[in-house]
Tab-separated table of C-alpha atoms in Angstrom:
chain	number	residue	atom	x	y	z
A	1	UNK	CA	126.785	-74.687	43.511
A	2	UNK	CA	123.294	-74.191	44.823
A	3	UNK	CA	120.242	-76.388	44.877
A	4	UNK	CA	116.618	-75.613	45.649
A	5	UNK	CA	115.215	-77.684	48.471
A	6	UNK	CA	111.522	-78.145	49.134
A	7	UNK	CA	110.627	-78.459	52.780
A	8	UNK	CA	107.314	-80.087	53.670
A	9	UNK	CA	105.489	-79.281	56.863
A	10	UNK	CA	105.435	-82.321	59.079
A	11	UNK	CA	102.128	-83.250	60.637
A	12	UNK	CA	102.517	-83.481	64.368
A	13	UNK	CA	100.167	-85.526	66.546
A	14	UNK	CA	97.681	-83.501	68.599
A	15	UNK	CA	98.214	-85.797	71.574
A	16	UNK	CA	100.672	-88.581	72.321
A	17	UNK	CA	97.897	-91.165	72.058
A	18	UNK	CA	96.252	-89.797	68.878
A	19	UNK	CA	98.356	-90.706	65.869
A	20	UNK	CA	98.580	-88.482	62.792
A	21	UNK	CA	96.652	-91.187	60.961
A	22	UNK	CA	93.826	-91.453	63.524
A	23	UNK	CA	90.475	-91.624	61.678
A	24	UNK	CA	88.998	-88.744	63.715
A	25	UNK	CA	92.094	-86.545	63.756
A	26	UNK	CA	90.492	-83.789	61.649
A	27	UNK	CA	87.400	-83.595	63.836
A	28	UNK	CA	89.440	-83.567	67.027
A	29	UNK	CA	91.779	-80.900	65.635
A	30	UNK	CA	88.773	-78.686	64.914
A	31	UNK	CA	87.588	-78.988	68.529
A	32	UNK	CA	91.095	-78.379	69.899
A	33	UNK	CA	91.706	-75.395	67.586
A	34	UNK	CA	88.404	-73.867	68.707
A	35	UNK	CA	89.321	-74.432	72.367
A	36	UNK	CA	86.342	-76.687	72.962
A	37	UNK	CA	88.304	-79.699	74.174
A	38	UNK	CA	91.775	-80.419	75.435
A	39	UNK	CA	93.859	-83.245	76.687
A	40	UNK	CA	95.468	-84.168	79.946
A	41	UNK	CA	98.598	-82.589	81.478
A	42	UNK	CA	100.682	-85.609	80.413
A	43	UNK	CA	99.987	-84.850	76.729
A	44	UNK	CA	97.411	-87.625	76.245
A	45	UNK	CA	93.793	-87.414	75.132
A	46	UNK	CA	92.644	-90.810	76.430
A	47	UNK	CA	90.279	-91.330	73.493
A	48	UNK	CA	88.685	-94.555	74.750
A	49	UNK	CA	88.082	-93.291	78.287
A	50	UNK	CA	84.431	-92.689	79.123
A	51	UNK	CA	83.272	-89.097	79.053
A	52	UNK	CA	81.649	-88.026	82.306
A	53	UNK	CA	78.454	-86.048	82.709
A	54	UNK	CA	80.474	-83.152	84.133
A	55	UNK	CA	82.874	-83.172	81.186
A	56	UNK	CA	79.918	-83.197	78.780
A	57	UNK	CA	78.482	-80.145	80.545
A	58	UNK	CA	81.804	-78.312	80.191
A	59	UNK	CA	82.138	-79.178	76.497
A	60	UNK	CA	78.595	-78.095	75.696
A	61	UNK	CA	78.881	-74.883	77.726
A	62	UNK	CA	82.011	-74.023	75.723
A	63	UNK	CA	80.527	-75.044	72.377
A	64	UNK	CA	77.364	-73.021	73.010
A	65	UNK	CA	79.342	-70.128	74.478
A	66	UNK	CA	77.259	-70.159	77.648
A	67	UNK	CA	78.381	-68.015	80.526
A	68	UNK	CA	79.473	-70.102	83.485
A	69	UNK	CA	79.821	-67.084	85.785
A	70	UNK	CA	77.050	-65.715	87.998
A	71	UNK	CA	74.890	-68.759	87.293
A	72	UNK	CA	71.766	-69.848	89.107
A	73	UNK	CA	72.453	-72.622	91.604
A	74	UNK	CA	71.001	-75.801	90.068
A	75	UNK	CA	70.447	-77.171	93.585
A	76	UNK	CA	72.122	-80.555	93.229
A	77	UNK	CA	73.118	-81.957	96.597
A	78	UNK	CA	76.224	-83.626	95.114
A	79	UNK	CA	77.571	-80.498	93.359
A	80	UNK	CA	79.062	-77.712	95.449
A	81	UNK	CA	79.835	-74.216	94.198
A	82	UNK	CA	83.551	-75.087	94.454
A	83	UNK	CA	83.286	-78.038	92.070
A	84	UNK	CA	85.228	-77.882	88.809
A	85	UNK	CA	81.993	-78.532	86.936
A	86	UNK	CA	79.686	-76.224	88.901
A	87	UNK	CA	79.527	-73.274	86.459
A	88	UNK	CA	79.137	-75.425	83.375
A	89	UNK	CA	76.537	-77.686	84.957
A	90	UNK	CA	74.534	-74.711	86.210
A	91	UNK	CA	74.649	-73.061	82.761
A	92	UNK	CA	73.633	-76.255	80.955
A	93	UNK	CA	70.805	-76.958	83.406
A	94	UNK	CA	69.579	-73.358	83.143
A	95	UNK	CA	69.590	-73.698	79.323
A	96	UNK	CA	67.397	-76.812	79.645
A	97	UNK	CA	69.946	-79.136	78.048
A	98	UNK	CA	70.748	-81.460	80.945
A	99	UNK	CA	69.130	-82.303	84.225
A	100	UNK	CA	69.874	-84.425	87.214
A	101	UNK	CA	69.856	-88.184	87.563
A	102	UNK	CA	67.250	-88.297	90.299
A	103	UNK	CA	67.286	-87.922	94.080
A	104	UNK	CA	68.522	-84.337	93.691
A	105	UNK	CA	71.858	-85.402	92.192
A	106	UNK	CA	73.741	-84.518	89.018
A	107	UNK	CA	76.507	-87.140	89.329
A	108	UNK	CA	79.148	-85.168	87.442
A	109	UNK	CA	81.662	-88.023	87.691
A	110	UNK	CA	79.295	-90.645	86.294
A	111	UNK	CA	79.929	-91.749	82.686
A	112	UNK	CA	77.577	-90.368	80.045
A	113	UNK	CA	75.738	-93.011	78.021
A	114	UNK	CA	75.214	-92.882	74.279
A	115	UNK	CA	71.474	-92.395	74.825
A	116	UNK	CA	72.111	-89.452	77.159
A	117	UNK	CA	74.559	-88.044	74.607
A	118	UNK	CA	71.865	-88.205	71.922
A	119	UNK	CA	69.402	-86.335	74.140
A	120	UNK	CA	71.737	-83.521	75.135
A	121	UNK	CA	72.979	-82.908	71.578
A	122	UNK	CA	69.423	-82.805	70.221
A	123	UNK	CA	68.366	-80.459	73.037
A	124	UNK	CA	71.480	-78.265	72.816
A	125	UNK	CA	71.240	-77.691	69.085
A	126	UNK	CA	67.487	-77.915	68.579
A	127	UNK	CA	67.853	-80.743	66.075
A	128	UNK	CA	64.755	-82.092	64.381
A	129	UNK	CA	63.972	-84.693	61.773
A	130	UNK	CA	63.111	-88.320	61.331
A	131	UNK	CA	64.746	-91.124	59.461
A	132	UNK	CA	63.577	-94.454	58.124
A	133	UNK	CA	66.560	-96.327	59.592
A	134	UNK	CA	65.705	-98.103	62.810
A	135	UNK	CA	68.324	-99.378	65.207
A	136	UNK	CA	67.792	-103.000	66.226
A	137	UNK	CA	68.468	-102.275	69.904
A	138	UNK	CA	66.323	-99.133	70.283
A	139	UNK	CA	62.618	-99.889	70.116
A	140	UNK	CA	59.994	-97.153	69.830
A	141	UNK	CA	59.216	-97.387	73.559
A	142	UNK	CA	62.810	-96.609	74.652
A	143	UNK	CA	63.001	-93.151	76.257
A	144	UNK	CA	65.790	-92.087	73.858
A	145	UNK	CA	64.210	-93.423	70.650
A	146	UNK	CA	63.323	-90.017	69.193
A	147	UNK	CA	66.647	-88.433	70.207
A	148	UNK	CA	68.730	-91.215	68.680
A	149	UNK	CA	66.767	-91.224	65.450
A	150	UNK	CA	66.958	-87.440	65.255
A	151	UNK	CA	70.755	-87.723	65.439
A	152	UNK	CA	70.628	-90.267	62.617
A	153	UNK	CA	68.352	-87.993	60.551
A	154	UNK	CA	70.948	-85.241	60.914
A	155	UNK	CA	73.811	-87.570	59.977
A	156	UNK	CA	75.428	-87.132	63.369
A	157	UNK	CA	75.378	-90.900	63.888
A	158	UNK	CA	75.089	-93.971	61.747
A	159	UNK	CA	75.260	-96.451	64.591
A	160	UNK	CA	77.312	-99.594	64.492
A	161	UNK	CA	77.803	-101.940	61.537
A	162	UNK	CA	75.418	-104.481	63.062
A	163	UNK	CA	72.558	-101.920	62.896
A	164	UNK	CA	72.685	-101.168	66.622
A	165	UNK	CA	73.184	-97.918	68.514
A	166	UNK	CA	74.085	-99.338	71.941
A	167	UNK	CA	72.199	-96.689	73.932
A	168	UNK	CA	73.367	-97.909	77.356
A	169	UNK	CA	77.047	-97.998	76.412
A	170	UNK	CA	79.252	-95.321	77.958
A	171	UNK	CA	80.277	-92.809	75.286
A	172	UNK	CA	84.034	-92.474	74.875
A	173	UNK	CA	85.847	-89.149	74.725
A	174	UNK	CA	86.668	-89.649	71.058
A	175	UNK	CA	83.140	-90.632	70.059
A	176	UNK	CA	81.623	-87.684	71.908
A	177	UNK	CA	84.141	-85.454	70.144
A	178	UNK	CA	83.100	-86.869	66.792
A	179	UNK	CA	79.377	-86.458	67.542
A	180	UNK	CA	79.913	-82.906	68.817
A	181	UNK	CA	81.942	-81.989	65.717
A	182	UNK	CA	79.281	-83.365	63.392
A	183	UNK	CA	76.557	-81.525	65.278
A	184	UNK	CA	78.415	-78.202	65.267
A	185	UNK	CA	79.399	-78.377	61.608
A	186	UNK	CA	76.224	-79.883	60.129
């Protein structure tokens, strides 16, 4: 006696802390499959952990396929040539996407804010456009107003349900991943 058996492929989590039902699983998988982002040696992704300025530089350098070798020294007094982030930071600075934080520093370990994220994505991908939506917590005099609204015009962000953007909030690893995915695939 024989019987046909159908075997279904089982979805496996990308990381131990990203379930197969995670709402941004598809977007994260795209970034992982394209070798733009990875997890930690213990198999985690740490989705809610803040993304640092150095990590953002690495992700953008990879996404834009910028060479991180033989780069021009960006001259930051807190970033040596032996730093993990040196090549990526130098490439991103040379491309005009990111700059320092003042006083000759880059502060690679400092968390990236949502406003800073908006600026670097708009700059990196040359996004343009305006939108009629206005975020309640970003007035027209805020330095990131145009960047944030350009992201909204390109459907990279919709903000929060309470019609805020929270520009000063540290961007999490998962939210940056989502914004990067939407920017790349728009």
